[in-house]
Each structure stands twice: as C-alpha cells, then as structure tokens.
CSV table of C-alpha atoms in Angstrom, one decimal:
chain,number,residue,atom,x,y,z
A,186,UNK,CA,1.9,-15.0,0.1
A,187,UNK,CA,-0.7,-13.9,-2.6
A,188,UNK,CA,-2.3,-17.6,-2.5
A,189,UNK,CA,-2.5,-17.0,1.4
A,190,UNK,CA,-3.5,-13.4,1.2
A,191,UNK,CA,-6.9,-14.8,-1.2
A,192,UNK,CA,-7.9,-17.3,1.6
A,193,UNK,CA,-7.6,-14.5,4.1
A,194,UNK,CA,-10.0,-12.4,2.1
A,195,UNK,CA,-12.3,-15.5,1.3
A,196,UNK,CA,-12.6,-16.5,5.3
A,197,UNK,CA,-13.2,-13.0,6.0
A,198,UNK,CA,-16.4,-12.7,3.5
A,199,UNK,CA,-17.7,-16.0,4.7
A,200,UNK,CA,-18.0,-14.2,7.9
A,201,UNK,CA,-19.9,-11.6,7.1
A,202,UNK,CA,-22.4,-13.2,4.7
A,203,UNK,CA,-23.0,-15.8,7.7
A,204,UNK,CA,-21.3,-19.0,6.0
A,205,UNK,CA,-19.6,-21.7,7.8
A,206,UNK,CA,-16.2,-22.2,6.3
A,207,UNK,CA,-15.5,-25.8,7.2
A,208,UNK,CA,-16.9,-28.1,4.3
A,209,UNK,CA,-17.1,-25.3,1.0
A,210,UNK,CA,-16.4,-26.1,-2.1
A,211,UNK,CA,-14.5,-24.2,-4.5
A,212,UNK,CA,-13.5,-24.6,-8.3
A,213,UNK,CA,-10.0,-22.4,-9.0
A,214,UNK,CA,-8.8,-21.7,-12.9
A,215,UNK,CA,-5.2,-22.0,-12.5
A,216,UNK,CA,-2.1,-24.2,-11.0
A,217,UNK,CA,0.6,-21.8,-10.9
A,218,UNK,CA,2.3,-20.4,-8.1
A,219,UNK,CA,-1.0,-18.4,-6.8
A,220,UNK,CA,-3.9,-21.4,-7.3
A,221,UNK,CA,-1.1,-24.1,-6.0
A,222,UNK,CA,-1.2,-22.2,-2.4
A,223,UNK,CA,-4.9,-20.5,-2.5
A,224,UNK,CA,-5.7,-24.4,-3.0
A,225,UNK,CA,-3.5,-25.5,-0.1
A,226,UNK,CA,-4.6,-22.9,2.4
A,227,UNK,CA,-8.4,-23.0,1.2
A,228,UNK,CA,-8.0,-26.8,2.9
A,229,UNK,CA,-5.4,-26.5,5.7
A,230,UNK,CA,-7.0,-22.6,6.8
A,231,UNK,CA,-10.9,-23.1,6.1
A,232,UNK,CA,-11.1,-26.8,5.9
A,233,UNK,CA,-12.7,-26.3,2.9
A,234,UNK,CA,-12.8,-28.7,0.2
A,235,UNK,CA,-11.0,-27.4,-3.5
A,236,UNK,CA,-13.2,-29.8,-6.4
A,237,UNK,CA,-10.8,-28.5,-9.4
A,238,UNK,CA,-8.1,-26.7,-10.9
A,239,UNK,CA,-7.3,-26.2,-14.6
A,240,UNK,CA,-4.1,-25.1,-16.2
A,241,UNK,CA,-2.8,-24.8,-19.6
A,242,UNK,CA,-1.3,-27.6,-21.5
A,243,UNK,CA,1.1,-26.4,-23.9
A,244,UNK,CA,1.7,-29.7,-25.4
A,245,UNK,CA,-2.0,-29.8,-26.5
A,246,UNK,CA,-2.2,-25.9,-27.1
A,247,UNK,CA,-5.3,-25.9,-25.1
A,248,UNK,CA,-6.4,-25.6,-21.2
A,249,UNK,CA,-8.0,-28.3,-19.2
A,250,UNK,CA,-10.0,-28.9,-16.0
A,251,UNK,CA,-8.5,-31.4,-13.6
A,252,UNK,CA,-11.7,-32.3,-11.1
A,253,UNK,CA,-12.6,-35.1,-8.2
A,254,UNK,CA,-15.9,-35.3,-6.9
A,255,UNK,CA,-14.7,-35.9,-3.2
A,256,UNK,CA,-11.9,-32.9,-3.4
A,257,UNK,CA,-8.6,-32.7,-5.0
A,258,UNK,CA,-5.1,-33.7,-3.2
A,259,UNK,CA,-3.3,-30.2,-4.4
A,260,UNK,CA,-0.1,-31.5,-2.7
A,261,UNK,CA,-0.5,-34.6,-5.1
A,262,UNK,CA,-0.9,-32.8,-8.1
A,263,UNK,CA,2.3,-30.2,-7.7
A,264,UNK,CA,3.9,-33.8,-7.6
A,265,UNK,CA,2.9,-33.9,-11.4
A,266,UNK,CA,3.4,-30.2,-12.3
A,267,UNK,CA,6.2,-29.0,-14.1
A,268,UNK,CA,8.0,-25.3,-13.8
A,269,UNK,CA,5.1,-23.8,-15.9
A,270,UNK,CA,2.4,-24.8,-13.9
A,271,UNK,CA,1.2,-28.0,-16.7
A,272,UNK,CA,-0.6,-31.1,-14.7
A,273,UNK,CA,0.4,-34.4,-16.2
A,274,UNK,CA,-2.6,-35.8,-17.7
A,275,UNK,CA,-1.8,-38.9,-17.4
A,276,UNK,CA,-0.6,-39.4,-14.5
A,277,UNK,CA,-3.7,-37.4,-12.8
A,278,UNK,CA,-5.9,-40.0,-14.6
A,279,UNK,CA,-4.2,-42.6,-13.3
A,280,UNK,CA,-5.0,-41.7,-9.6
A,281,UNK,CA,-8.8,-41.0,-10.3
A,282,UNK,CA,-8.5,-36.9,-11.9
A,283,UNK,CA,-11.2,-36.7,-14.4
A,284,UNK,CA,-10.0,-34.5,-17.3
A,285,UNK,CA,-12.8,-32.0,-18.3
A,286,UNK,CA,-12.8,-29.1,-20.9
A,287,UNK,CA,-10.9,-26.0,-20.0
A,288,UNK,CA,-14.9,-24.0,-18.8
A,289,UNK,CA,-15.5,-26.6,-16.3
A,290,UNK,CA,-14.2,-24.5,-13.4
A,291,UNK,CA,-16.4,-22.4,-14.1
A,292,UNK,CA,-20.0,-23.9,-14.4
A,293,UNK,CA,-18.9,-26.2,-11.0
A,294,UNK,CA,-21.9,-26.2,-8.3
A,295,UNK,CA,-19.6,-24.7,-5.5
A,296,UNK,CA,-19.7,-22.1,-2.8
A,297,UNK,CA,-16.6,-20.1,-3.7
A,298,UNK,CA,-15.0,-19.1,-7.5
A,299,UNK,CA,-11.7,-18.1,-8.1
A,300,UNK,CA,-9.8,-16.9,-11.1
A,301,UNK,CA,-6.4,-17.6,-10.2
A,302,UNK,CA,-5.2,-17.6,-13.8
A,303,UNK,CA,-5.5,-14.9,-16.8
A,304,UNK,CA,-7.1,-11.7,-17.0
A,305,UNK,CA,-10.7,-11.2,-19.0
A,306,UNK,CA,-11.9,-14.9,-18.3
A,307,UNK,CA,-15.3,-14.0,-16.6
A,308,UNK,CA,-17.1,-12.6,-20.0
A,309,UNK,CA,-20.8,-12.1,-21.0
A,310,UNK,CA,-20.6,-15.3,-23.3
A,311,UNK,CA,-19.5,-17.5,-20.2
A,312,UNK,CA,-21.1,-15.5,-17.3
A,313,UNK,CA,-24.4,-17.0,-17.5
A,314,UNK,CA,-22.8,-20.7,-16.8
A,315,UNK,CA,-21.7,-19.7,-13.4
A,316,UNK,CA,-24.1,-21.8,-11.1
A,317,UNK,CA,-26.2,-20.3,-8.8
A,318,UNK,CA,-24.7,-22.4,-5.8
A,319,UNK,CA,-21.9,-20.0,-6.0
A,320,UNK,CA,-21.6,-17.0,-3.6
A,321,UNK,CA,-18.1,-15.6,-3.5
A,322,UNK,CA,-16.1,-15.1,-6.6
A,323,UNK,CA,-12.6,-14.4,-5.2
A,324,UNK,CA,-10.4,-12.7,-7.7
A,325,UNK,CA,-6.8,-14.1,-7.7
A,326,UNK,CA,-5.9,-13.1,-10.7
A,327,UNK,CA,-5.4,-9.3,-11.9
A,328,UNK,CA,-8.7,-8.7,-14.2
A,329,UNK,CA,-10.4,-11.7,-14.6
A,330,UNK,CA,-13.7,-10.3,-14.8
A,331,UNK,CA,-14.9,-8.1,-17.7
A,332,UNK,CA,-17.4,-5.2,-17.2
A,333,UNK,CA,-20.0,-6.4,-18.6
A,334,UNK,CA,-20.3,-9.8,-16.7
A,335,UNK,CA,-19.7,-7.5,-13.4
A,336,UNK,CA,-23.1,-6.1,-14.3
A,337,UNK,CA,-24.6,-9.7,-14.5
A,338,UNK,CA,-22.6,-10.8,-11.1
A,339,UNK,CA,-24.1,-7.6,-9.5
A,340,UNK,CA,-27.8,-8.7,-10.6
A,341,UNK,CA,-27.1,-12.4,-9.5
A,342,UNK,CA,-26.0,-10.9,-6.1
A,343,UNK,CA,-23.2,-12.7,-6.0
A,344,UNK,CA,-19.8,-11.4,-3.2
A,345,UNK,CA,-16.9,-10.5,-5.0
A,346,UNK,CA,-13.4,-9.7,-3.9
A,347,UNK,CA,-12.2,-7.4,-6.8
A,348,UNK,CA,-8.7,-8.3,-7.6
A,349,UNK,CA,-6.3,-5.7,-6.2
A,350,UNK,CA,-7.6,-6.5,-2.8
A,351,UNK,CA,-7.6,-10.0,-3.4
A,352,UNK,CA,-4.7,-10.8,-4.3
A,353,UNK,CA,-2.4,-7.8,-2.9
A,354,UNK,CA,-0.8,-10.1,-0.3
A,355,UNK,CA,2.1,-10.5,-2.4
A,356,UNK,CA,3.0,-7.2,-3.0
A,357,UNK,CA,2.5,-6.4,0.8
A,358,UNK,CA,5.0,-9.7,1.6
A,359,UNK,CA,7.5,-7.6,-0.7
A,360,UNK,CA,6.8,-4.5,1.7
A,361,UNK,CA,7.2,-6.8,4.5
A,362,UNK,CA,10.4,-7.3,2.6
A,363,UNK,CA,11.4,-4.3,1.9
A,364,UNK,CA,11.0,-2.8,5.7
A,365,UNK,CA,12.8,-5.8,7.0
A,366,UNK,CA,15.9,-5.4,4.9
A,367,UNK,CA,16.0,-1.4,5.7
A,368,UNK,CA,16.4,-2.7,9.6
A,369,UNK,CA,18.5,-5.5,8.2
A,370,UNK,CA,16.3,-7.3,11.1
A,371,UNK,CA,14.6,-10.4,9.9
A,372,UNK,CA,10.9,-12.2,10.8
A,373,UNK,CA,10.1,-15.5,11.7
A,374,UNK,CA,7.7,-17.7,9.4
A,375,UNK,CA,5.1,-17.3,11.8
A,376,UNK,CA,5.2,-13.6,12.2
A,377,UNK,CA,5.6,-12.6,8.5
A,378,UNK,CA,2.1,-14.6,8.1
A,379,UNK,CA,0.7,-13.0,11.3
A,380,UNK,CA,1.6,-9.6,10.0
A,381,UNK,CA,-0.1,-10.5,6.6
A,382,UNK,CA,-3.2,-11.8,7.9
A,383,UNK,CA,-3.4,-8.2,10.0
A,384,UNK,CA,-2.7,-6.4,7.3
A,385,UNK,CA,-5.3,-8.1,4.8
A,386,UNK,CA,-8.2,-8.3,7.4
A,387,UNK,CA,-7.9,-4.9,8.1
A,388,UNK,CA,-7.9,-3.8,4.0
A,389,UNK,CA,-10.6,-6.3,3.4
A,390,UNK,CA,-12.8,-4.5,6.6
A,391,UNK,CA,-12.0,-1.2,5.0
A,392,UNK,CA,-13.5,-1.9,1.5
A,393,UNK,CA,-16.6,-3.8,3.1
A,394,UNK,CA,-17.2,-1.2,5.5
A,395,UNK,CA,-17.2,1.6,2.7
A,396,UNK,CA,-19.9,-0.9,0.3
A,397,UNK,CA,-22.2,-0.9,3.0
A,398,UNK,CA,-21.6,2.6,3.6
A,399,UNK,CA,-22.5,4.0,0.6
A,400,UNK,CA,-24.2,0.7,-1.1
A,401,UNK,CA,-21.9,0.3,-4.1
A,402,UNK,CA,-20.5,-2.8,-5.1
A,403,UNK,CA,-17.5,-4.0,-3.7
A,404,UNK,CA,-14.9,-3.5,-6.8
A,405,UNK,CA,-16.8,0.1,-6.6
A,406,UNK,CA,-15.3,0.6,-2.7
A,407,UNK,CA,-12.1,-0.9,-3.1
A,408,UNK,CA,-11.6,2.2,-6.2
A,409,UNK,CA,-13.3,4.5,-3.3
A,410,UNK,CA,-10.9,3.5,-0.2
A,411,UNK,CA,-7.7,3.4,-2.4
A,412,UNK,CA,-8.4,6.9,-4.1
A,413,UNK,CA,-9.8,8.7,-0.8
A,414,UNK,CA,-6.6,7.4,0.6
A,415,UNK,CA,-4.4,9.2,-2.0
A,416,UNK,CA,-6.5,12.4,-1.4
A,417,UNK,CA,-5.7,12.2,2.4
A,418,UNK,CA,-2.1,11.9,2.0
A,419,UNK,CA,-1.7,14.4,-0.4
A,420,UNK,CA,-3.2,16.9,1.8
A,421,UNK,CA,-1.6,16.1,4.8
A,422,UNK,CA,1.4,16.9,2.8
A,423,UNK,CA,-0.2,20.0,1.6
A,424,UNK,CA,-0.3,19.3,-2.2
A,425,UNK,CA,-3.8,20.1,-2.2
C-alpha cells in the first residue's frame, strides 16, 4: 500500500508540472517492502522505466547499487532477495545487473528520485551530486532529506513530495483496515486500491493547492494543511 500510495503521488505531480509519465526514469535507494512495490507500480501504473535500486548487504557490511541501462526487471530481482531485503550479487550479475557503489542512486540522470530506504540520506555532502535531469524527489522513506540539502533542493527548483504525504498510504490501508473490521464488512482488492488512490489524490491536491497558495515549499504546506486541520477540529469541538 505505501509503495502504491508513492506512485500515486509521483503521477499526480507529473501532472501538474506538465510531464508525460510513460518512458521516466527513476533511480530508488532501497529493496525492501516499500522500493520492491514503488518499483513495480512506477512500471505497471506510469509505464515508467525504474534504472536502479540499492540495498544493504550485510554480508559485506556495506550498501550497493544494482543498475541496467535499459531498466531493471523488479519482479526478477525479489526472485533473488532474501527476508531482509539483500539482492544476490551474484546472481544479479549473472543476468546483466551492474554492481555500483551504494551513492549511485543518487547521482543517476533520471526524471524522478526516491528515497525508499533510511532516514538523513539526502545531506549537504551528497546533495550537490543529484543531476540536474531530475525533477521530482519522491520521499518514500520517513526523513530522508536533511535541512540543509532542502535549502539546496529549493534553489535547484527541484518538486518534492515530503515524506508524510508520500508515503502515508500505508497507514491509510491500516485505516482502511481498521473501518472495515468495525463493520466486520470486507473490500475487494480492487476497491481497497480505488479507495487509496481517492484518498491520496485528494491529500496530494490539498498540499499543492496550499504551496501555490501561499508560495512556500511543498514540505512547508504539507506542515500547513496538517496543522490548520488540527486547529479546525479542535474548534469544531470547542476546545479552542
């Protein structure tokens, strides 16, 4: 649900900065549960094309970048994945993955970034190598950016998603959840993904209409819609 809920977010910035979904690149830092299905859905949804992941290789102690020029086979790949997420190497090699250094995601030349994977990974030392090619930095994971490289992404001009609107549609699957067991009625498949893609295109609107609104950045707006929120509910239940 949270992979699905990022690609909802991404297709719905790619409409309003004008892009053409079908044919993006994008380079995602992470293969657990979240990158596995953002990658997935970034290629069945958008048609877009996914040119690496990375993950963590506990073996080696260190992280690596697997990447192919033409696109990666996600599918493939969880093939070779074990319970924590690690790619075989070898195996990956074998069927054409070139194994890169753990940054790699991150300087790619693609249309779409996302942190799927640890918090504080977008810093001022490694902001700079973010190509200029990119124009949406979708954040998957909670915190991946730091403050200081936000001020950098701001300059560059570069669309993000901050994370707690990216990557909320897990948390509003275990709502879904939640109301569903209450009823003790159940939903389809189909209509729990329906419901999801409502849900997030309408949040997504909200904190896009409130950036152009008052011309703040969009991590800025998301903090603006979820606090005016609380201050509407609490005085419709005349706390304040």
């Amino acid at each position: 649900a949270t992979g699905y809920g990022v690609v909802i977010c991404i297709r719905e910035a790619m409409k309003k900065l004008g892009i053409e979904a079908k044919g993006t690149t994008a380079a995602i830092q992470g293969f657990g549960n979240v990158a596995q299905y953002t990658a997935t859905n970034y290629i069945d949804q958008l048609g877009g094309i996914v040119k690496c992941v990375s993950c963590w290789d506990r073996f080696d102690k260190k992280s690596y970048t697997f990447y192919k020029a033409g696109g990666i086979d996600p599918w493939y790949l969880m093939t070779i994945t074990d319970q924590y997420g690690m790619i075989n190497k070898q195996e990956a090699a074998k069927n054409g993955y070139e194994i890169q250094d753990a940054e790699s995601w991150l300087k790619q030349d693609v249309d779409v970034l996302i942190p799927a994977a640890l918090e504080g990974q977008i810093t001022i030392d490694n902001v700079h190598k973010i190509s200029s090619q990119v124009k949406i930095i979708a954040e998957a994971a909670n915190g991946p950016t730091t403050t200081e490289a936000d001020e950098i992404i701001k300059k560059n001009q570069q669309f993000v998603i901050p994370d707690f609107l990216c990557n909320c549609g897990g948390v509003t699957c275990s709502y879904f959840e939640s109301v569903q067991n209450d009823a003790n009625f159940y939903w389809s498949e189909k209509e729990v993904l329906e419901k999801l893609d409502e849900k997030m295109t309408v949040a997504f609107e909200s904190v896009y209409s409130m950036a152009k609104e008052r011309n703040v950045f969009m991590r800025d707006a998301a903090y603006m819609v979820a606090i005016q929120r609380v201050v509407t509910a609490m005085k419709l239940r005349g706390w304040v």
